[in-house]
PDB file of C-alpha atoms in Angstrom:
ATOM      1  CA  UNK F  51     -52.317  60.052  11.424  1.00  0.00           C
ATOM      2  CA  UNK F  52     -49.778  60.588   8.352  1.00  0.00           C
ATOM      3  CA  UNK F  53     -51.106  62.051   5.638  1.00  0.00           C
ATOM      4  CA  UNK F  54     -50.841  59.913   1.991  1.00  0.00           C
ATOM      5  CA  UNK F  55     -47.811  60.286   0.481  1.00  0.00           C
ATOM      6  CA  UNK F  56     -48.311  62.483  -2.451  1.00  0.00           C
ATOM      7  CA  UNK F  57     -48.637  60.538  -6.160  1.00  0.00           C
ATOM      8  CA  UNK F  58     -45.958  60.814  -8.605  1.00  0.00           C
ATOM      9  CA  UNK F  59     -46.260  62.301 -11.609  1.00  0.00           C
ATOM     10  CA  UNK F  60     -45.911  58.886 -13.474  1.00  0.00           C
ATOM     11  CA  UNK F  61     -48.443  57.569 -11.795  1.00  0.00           C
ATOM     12  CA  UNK F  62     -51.204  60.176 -12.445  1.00  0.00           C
ATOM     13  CA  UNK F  63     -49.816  60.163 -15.844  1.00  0.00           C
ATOM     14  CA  UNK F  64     -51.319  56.329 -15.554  1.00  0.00           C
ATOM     15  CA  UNK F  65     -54.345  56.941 -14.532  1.00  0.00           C
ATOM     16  CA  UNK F  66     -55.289  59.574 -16.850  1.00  0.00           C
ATOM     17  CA  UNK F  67     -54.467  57.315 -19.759  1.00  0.00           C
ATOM     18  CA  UNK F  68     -56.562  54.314 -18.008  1.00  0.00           C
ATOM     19  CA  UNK F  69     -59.275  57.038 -17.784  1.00  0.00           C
ATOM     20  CA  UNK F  70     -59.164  58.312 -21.750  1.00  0.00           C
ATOM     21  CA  UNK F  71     -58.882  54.620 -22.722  1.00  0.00           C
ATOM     22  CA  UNK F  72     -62.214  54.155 -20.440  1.00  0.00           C
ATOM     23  CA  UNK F  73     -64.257  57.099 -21.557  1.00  0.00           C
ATOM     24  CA  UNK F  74     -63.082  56.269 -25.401  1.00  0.00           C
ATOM     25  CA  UNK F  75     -64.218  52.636 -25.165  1.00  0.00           C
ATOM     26  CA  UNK F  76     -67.914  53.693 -23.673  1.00  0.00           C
ATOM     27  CA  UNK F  77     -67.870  56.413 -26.919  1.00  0.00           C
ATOM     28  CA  UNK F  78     -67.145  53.416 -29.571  1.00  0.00           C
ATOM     29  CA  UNK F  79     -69.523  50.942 -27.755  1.00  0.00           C
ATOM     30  CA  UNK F  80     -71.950  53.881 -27.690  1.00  0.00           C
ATOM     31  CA  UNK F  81     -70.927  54.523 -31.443  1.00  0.00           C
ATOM     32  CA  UNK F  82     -71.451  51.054 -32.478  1.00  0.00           C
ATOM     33  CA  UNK F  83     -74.610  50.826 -30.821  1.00  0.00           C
ATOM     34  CA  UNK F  84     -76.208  53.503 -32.756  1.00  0.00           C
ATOM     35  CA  UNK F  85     -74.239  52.155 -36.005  1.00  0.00           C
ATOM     36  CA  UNK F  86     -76.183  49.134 -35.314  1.00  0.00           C
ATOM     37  CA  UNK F  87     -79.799  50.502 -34.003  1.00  0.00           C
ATOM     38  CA  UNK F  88     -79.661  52.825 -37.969  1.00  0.00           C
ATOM     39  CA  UNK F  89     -78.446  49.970 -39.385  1.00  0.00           C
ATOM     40  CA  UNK F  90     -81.307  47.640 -38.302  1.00  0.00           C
ATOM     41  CA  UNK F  91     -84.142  50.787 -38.989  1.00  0.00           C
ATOM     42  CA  UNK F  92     -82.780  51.222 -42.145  1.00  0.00           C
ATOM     43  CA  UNK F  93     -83.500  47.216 -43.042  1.00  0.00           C
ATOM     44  CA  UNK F  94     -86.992  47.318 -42.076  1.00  0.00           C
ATOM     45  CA  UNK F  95     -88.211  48.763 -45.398  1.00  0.00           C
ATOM     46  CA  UNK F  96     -91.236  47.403 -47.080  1.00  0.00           C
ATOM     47  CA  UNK F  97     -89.081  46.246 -49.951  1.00  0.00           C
ATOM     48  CA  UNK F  98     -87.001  44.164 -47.364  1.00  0.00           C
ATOM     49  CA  UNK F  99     -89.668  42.644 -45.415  1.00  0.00           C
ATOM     50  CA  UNK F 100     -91.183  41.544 -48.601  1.00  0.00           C
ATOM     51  CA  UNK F 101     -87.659  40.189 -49.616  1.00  0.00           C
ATOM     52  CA  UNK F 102     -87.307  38.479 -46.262  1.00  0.00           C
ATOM     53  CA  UNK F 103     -91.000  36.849 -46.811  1.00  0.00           C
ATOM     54  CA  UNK F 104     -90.118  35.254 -50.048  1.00  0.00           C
ATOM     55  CA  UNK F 105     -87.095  34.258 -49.305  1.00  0.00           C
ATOM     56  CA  UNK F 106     -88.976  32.263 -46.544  1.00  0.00           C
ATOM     57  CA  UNK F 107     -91.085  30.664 -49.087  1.00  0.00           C
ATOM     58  CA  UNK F 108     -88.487  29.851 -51.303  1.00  0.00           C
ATOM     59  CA  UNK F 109     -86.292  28.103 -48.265  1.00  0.00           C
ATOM     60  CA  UNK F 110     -90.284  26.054 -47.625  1.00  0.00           C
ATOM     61  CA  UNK F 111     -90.332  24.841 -51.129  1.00  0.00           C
ATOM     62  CA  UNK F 112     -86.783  23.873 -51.008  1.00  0.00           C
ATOM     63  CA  UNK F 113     -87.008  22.001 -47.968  1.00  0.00           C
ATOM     64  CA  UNK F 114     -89.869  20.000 -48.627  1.00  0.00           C
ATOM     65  CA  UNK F 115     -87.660  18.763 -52.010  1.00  0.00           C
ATOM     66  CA  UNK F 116     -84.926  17.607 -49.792  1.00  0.00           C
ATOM     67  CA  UNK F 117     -86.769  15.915 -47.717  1.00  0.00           C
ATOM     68  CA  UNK F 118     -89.165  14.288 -50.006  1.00  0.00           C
ATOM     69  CA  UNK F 119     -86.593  13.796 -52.883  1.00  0.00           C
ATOM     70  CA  UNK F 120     -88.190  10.774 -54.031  1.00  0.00           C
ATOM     71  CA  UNK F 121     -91.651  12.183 -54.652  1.00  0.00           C
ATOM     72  CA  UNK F 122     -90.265  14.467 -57.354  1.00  0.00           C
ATOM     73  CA  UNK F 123     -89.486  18.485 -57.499  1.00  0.00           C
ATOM     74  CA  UNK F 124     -92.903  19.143 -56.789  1.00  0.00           C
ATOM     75  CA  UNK F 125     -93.414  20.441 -53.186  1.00  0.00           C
ATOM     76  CA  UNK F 126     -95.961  21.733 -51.570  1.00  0.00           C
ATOM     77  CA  UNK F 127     -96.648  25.603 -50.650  1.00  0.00           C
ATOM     78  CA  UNK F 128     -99.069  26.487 -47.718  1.00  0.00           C
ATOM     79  CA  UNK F 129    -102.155  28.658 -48.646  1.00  0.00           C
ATOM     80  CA  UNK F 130    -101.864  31.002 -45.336  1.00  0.00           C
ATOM     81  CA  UNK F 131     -98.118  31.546 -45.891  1.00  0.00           C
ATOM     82  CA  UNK F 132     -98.577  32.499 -49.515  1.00  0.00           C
ATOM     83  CA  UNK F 133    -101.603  35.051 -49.387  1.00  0.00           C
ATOM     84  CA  UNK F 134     -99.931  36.608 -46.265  1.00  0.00           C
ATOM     85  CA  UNK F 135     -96.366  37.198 -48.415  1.00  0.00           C
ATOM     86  CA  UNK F 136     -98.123  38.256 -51.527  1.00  0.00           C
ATOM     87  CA  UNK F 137    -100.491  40.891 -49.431  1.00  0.00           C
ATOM     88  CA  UNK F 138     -96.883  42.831 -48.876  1.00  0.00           C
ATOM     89  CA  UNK F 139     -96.570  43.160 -52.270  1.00  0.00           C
ATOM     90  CA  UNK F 140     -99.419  45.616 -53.289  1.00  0.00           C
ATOM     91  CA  UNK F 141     -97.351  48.426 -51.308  1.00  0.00           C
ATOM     92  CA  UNK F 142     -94.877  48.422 -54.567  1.00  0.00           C
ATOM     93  CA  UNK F 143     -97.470  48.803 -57.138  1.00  0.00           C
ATOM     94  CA  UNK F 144     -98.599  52.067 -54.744  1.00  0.00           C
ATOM     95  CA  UNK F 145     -95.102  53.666 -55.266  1.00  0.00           C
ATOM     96  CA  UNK F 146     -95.552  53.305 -58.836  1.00  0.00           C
ATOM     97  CA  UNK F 147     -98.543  55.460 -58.886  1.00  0.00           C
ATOM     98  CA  UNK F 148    -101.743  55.741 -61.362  1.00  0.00           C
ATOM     99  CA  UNK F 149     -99.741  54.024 -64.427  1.00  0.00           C
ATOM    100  CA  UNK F 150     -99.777  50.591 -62.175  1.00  0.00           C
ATOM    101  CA  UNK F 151    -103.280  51.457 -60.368  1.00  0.00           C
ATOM    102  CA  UNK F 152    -105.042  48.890 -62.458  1.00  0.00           C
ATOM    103  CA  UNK F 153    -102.501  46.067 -61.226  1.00  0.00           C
ATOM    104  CA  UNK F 154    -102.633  47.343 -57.921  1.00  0.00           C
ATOM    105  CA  UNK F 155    -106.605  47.337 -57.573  1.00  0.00           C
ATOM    106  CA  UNK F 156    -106.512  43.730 -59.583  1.00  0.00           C
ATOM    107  CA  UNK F 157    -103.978  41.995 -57.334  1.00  0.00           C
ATOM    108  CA  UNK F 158    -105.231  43.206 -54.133  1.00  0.00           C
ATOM    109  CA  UNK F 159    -108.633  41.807 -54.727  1.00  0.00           C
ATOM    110  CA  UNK F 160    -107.035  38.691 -55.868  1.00  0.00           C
ATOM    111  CA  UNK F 161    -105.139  38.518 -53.100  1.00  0.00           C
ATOM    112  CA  UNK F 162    -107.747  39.184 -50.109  1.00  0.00           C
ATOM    113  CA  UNK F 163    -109.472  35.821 -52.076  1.00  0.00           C
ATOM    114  CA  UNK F 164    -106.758  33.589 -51.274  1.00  0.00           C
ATOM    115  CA  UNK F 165    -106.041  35.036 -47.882  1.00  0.00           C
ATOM    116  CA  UNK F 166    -110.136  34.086 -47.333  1.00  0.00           C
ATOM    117  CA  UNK F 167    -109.450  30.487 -49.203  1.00  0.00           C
ATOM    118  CA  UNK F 168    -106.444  29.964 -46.454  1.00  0.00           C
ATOM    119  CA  UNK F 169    -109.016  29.576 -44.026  1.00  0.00           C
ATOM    120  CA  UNK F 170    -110.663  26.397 -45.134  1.00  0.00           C
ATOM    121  CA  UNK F 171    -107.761  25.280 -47.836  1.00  0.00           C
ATOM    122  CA  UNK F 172    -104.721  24.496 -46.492  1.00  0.00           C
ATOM    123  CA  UNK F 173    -102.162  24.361 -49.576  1.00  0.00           C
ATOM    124  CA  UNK F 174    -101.727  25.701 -53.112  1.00  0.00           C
ATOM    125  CA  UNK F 175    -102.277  22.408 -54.519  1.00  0.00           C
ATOM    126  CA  UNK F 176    -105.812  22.297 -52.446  1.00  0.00           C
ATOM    127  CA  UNK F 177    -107.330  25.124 -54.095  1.00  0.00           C
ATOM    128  CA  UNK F 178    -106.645  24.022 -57.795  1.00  0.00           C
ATOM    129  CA  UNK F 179    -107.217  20.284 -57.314  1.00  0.00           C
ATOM    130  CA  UNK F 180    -110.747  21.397 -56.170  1.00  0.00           C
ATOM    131  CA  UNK F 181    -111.436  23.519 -58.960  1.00  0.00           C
ATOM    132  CA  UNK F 182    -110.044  21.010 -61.676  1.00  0.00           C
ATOM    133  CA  UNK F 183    -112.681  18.935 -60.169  1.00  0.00           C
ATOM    134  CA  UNK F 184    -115.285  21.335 -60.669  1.00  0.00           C
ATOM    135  CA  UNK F 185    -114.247  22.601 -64.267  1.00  0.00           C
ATOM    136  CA  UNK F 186    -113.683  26.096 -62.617  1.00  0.00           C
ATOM    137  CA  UNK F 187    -109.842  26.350 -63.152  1.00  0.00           C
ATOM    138  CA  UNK F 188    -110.765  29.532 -65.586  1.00  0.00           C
ATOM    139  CA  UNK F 189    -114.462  30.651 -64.211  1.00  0.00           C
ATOM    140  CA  UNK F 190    -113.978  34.646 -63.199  1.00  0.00           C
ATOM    141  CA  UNK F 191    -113.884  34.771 -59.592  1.00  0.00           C
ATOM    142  CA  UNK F 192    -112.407  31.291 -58.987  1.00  0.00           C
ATOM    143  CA  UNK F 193    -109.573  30.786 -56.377  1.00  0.00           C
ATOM    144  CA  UNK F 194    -107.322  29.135 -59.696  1.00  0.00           C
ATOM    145  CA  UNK F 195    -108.103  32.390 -61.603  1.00  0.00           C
ATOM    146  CA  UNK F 196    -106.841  34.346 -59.087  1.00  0.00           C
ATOM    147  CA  UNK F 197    -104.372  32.450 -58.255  1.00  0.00           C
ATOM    148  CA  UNK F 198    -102.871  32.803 -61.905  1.00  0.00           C
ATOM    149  CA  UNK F 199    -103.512  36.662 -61.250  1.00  0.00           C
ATOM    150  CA  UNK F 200    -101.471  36.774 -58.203  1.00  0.00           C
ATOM    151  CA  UNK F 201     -98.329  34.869 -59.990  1.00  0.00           C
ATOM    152  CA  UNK F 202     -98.551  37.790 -62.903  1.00  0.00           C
ATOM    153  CA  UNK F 203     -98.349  40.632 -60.327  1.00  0.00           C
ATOM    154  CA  UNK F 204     -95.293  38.741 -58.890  1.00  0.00           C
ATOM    155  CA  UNK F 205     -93.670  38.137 -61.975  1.00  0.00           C
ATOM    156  CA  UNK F 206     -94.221  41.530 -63.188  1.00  0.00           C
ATOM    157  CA  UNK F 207     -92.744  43.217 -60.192  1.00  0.00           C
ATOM    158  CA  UNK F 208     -89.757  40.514 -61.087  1.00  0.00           C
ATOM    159  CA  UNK F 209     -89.283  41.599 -64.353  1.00  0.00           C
ATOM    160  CA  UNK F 210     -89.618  45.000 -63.362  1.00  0.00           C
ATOM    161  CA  UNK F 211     -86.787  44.589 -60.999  1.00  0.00           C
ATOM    162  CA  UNK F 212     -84.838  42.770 -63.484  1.00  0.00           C
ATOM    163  CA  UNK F 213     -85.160  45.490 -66.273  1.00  0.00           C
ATOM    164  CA  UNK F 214     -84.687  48.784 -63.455  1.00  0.00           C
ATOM    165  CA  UNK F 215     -81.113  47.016 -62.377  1.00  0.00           C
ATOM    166  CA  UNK F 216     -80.332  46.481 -66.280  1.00  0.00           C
ATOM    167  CA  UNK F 217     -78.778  49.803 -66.260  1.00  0.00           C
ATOM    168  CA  UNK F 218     -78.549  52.981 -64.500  1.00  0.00           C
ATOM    169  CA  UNK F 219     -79.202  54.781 -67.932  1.00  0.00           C
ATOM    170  CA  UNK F 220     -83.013  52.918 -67.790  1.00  0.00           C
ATOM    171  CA  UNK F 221     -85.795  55.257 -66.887  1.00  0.00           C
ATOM    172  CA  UNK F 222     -88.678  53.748 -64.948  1.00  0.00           C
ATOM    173  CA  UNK F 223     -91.276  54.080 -67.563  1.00  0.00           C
ATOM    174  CA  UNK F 224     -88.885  51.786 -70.064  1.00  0.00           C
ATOM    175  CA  UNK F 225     -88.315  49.562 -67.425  1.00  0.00           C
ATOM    176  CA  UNK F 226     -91.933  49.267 -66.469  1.00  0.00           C
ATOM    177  CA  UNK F 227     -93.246  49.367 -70.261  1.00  0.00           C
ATOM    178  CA  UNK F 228     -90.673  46.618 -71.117  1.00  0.00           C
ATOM    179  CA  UNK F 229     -91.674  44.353 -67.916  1.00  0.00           C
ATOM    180  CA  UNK F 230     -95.577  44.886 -68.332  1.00  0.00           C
ATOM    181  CA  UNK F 231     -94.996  43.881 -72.318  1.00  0.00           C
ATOM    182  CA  UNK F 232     -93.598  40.909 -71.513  1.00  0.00           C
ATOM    183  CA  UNK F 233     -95.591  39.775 -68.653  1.00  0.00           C
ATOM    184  CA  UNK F 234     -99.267  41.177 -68.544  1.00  0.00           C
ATOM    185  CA  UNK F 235    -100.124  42.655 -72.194  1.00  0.00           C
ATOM    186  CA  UNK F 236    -100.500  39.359 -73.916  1.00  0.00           C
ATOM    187  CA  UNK F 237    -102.864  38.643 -71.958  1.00  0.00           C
ATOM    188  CA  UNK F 238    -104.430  42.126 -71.934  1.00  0.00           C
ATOM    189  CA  UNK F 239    -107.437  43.489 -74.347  1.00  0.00           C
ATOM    190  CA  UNK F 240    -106.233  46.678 -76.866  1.00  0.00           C
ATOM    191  CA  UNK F 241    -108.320  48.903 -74.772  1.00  0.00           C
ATOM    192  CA  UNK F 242    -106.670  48.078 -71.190  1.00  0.00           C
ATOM    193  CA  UNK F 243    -103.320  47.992 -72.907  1.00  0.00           C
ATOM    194  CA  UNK F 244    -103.660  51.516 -74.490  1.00  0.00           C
ATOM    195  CA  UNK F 245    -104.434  52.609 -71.565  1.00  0.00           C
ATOM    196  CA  UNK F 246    -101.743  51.521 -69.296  1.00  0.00           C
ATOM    197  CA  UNK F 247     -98.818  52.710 -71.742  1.00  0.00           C
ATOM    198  CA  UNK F 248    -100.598  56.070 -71.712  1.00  0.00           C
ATOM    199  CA  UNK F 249    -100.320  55.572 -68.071  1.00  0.00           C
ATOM    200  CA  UNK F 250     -96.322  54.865 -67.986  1.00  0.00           C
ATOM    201  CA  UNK F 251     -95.854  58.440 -68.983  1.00  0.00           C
ATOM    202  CA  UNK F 252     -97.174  58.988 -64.913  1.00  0.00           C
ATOM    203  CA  UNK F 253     -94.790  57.102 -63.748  1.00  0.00           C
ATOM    204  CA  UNK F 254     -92.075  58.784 -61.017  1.00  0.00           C
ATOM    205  CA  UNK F 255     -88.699  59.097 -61.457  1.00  0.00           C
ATOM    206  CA  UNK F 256     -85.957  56.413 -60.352  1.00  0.00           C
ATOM    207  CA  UNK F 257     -85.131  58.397 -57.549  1.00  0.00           C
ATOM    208  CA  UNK F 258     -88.128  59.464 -56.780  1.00  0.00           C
ATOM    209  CA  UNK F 259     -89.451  55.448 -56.567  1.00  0.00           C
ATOM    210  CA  UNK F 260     -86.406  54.900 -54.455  1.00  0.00           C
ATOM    211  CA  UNK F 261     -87.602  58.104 -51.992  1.00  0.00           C
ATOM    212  CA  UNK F 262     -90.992  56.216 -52.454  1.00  0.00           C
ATOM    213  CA  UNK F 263     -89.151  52.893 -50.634  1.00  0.00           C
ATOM    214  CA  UNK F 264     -87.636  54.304 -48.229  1.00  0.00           C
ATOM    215  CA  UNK F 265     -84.248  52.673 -50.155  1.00  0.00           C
ATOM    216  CA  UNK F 266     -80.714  53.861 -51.201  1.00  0.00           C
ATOM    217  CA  UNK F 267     -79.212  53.020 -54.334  1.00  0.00           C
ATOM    218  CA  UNK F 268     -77.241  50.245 -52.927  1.00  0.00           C
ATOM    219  CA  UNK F 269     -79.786  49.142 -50.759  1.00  0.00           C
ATOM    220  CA  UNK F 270     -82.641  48.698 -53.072  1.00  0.00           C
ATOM    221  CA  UNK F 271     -80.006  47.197 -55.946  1.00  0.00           C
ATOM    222  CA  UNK F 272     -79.428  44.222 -53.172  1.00  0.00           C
ATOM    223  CA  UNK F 273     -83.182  43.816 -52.235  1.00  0.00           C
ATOM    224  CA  UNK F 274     -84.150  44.181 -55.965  1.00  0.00           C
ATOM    225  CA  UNK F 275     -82.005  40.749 -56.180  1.00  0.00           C
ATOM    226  CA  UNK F 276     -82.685  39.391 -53.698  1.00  0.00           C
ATOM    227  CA  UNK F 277     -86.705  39.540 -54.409  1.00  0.00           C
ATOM    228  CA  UNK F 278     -85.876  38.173 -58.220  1.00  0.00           C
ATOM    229  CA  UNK F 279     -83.972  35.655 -56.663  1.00  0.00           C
ATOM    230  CA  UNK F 280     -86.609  34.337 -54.057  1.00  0.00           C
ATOM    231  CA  UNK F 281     -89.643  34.554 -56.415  1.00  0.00           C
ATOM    232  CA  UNK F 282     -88.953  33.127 -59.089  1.00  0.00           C
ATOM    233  CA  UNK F 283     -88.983  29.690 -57.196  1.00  0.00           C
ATOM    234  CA  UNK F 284     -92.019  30.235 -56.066  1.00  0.00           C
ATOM    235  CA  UNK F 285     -93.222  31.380 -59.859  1.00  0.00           C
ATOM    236  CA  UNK F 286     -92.015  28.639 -61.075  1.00  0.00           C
ATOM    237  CA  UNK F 287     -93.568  26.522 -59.092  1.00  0.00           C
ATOM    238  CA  UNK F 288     -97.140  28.004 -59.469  1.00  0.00           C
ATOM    239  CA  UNK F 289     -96.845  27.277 -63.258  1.00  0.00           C
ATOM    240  CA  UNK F 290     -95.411  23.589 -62.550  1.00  0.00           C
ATOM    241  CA  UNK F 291     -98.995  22.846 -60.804  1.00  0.00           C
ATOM    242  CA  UNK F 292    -101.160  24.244 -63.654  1.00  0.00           C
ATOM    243  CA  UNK F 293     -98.693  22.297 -65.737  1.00  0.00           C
ATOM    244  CA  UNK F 294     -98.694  19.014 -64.301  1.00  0.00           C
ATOM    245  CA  UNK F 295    -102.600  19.230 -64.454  1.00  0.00           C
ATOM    246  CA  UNK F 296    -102.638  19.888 -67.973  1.00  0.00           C
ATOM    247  CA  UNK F 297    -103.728  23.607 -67.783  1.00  0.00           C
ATOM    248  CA  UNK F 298    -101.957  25.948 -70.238  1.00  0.00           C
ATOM    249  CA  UNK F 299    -100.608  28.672 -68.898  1.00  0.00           C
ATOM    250  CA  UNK F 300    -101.287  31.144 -72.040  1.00  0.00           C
ATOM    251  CA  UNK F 301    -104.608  33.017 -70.199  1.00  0.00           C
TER     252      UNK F 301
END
């Protein structure tokens, strides 16, 4: 039998390049791949998880308008899917340390009392229609009360946000003495606020609260908006169902 006749040098010249071209595609596709699997581990942060939560709320509420357009911009906000979005929350007043401990200890107990009301009230609107009934809207310990508790801790890590991302000049402790002023000390004795501006001098650094989140600068500048963004729906609407019911909202 003949032997094959030997292969030009054009065509091994071929084949080598269809080789390279193979070999280079696997490297991108493996490239991309990883691009992709850091890119997905470096989403999953507790800052975006809690982002992603709200912004699930927020898309609820927004739905129920459209489709009940006629009833008013009321809504309605499910008890289970509100405690369980909130709970997230107390990690970020952990990275802030022993300045926010009173807000964190506050809010979690707060919290754990709706996530227990969620399993015999179904909605937001439940829980304070029963205790406007009762006269308990106010009474210490009252799922209302705590309710009202829960919206401050949001709105405080809102305004937070909002002053951190004012500028890059802002240290945390103005940022956090400016948001707490405007959101929790009215409501605060002299002895508890005293205290927690004492504490803001505890506070970490921006970067170091960033290292605490497990963020960039980019990254937690996007999920910073994005968690203003999404809350403040659901803020809003907390304080529209005291205020419909004729409950002031200055306690």
């Amino acid at each position: 039998m003949m032997p094959p006749p030997p292969r030009s040098s054009t065509t091994l010249y071929s084949q080598q390049q269809h080789e390279a071209q193979d070999e280079f595609v696997v490297e991108e596709e493996a490239t991309e791949a990883n691009m992709t699997t850091t890119t997905t581990t470096r989403a999953k942060t507790p800052l975006s998880e809690i982002v992603e939560a709200f912004e699930e709320l927020a898309k609820s509420l927004n739905s129920w308008r459209i489709r009940n357009s006629d009833k008013g911009a009321g809504g309605e906000l499910r008890l289970d899917a509100f405690s369980k979005t909130c709970s997230l929350v107390s990690v970020l007043f952990s990275c802030l340390g022993l300045a926010f401990r009173f807000a964190e200890s506050e809010y979690v107990a707060k919290v754990r009392d709706l996530v227990e009301a969620s399993k015999e009230y179904n909605t937001l609107q439940t829980i304070l229609d029963l205790d406007v009934a009762n006269g308990t809207v106010r009474t210490s310990g009252s799922h209302s009360r705590n309710l009202r508790r829960v919206r401050q801790g949001l709105d405080l890590i809102r305004a937070l946000f909002e002053q951190f991302l004012s500028t890059n000049d802002y240290s945390l402790r103005e940022a956090a003495t400016t948001a707490y002023s405007q959101v929790c000390a009215p409501y605060h004795t002299w002895a508890v606020r005293t205290a927690v501006y004492a504490g803001m001098y505890t506070l970490p650094t921006r970067d170091q609260l960033l290292l605490n989140l497990n963020e960039t600068e980019h990254s937690a500048e996007k999920n910073m908006r994005r968690y203003i963004n999404a809350s403040l729906p659901v803020i809003e609407y907390i304080d529209r169902l005291y205020i419909s019911r004729n409950i002031r909202l200055d306690w």
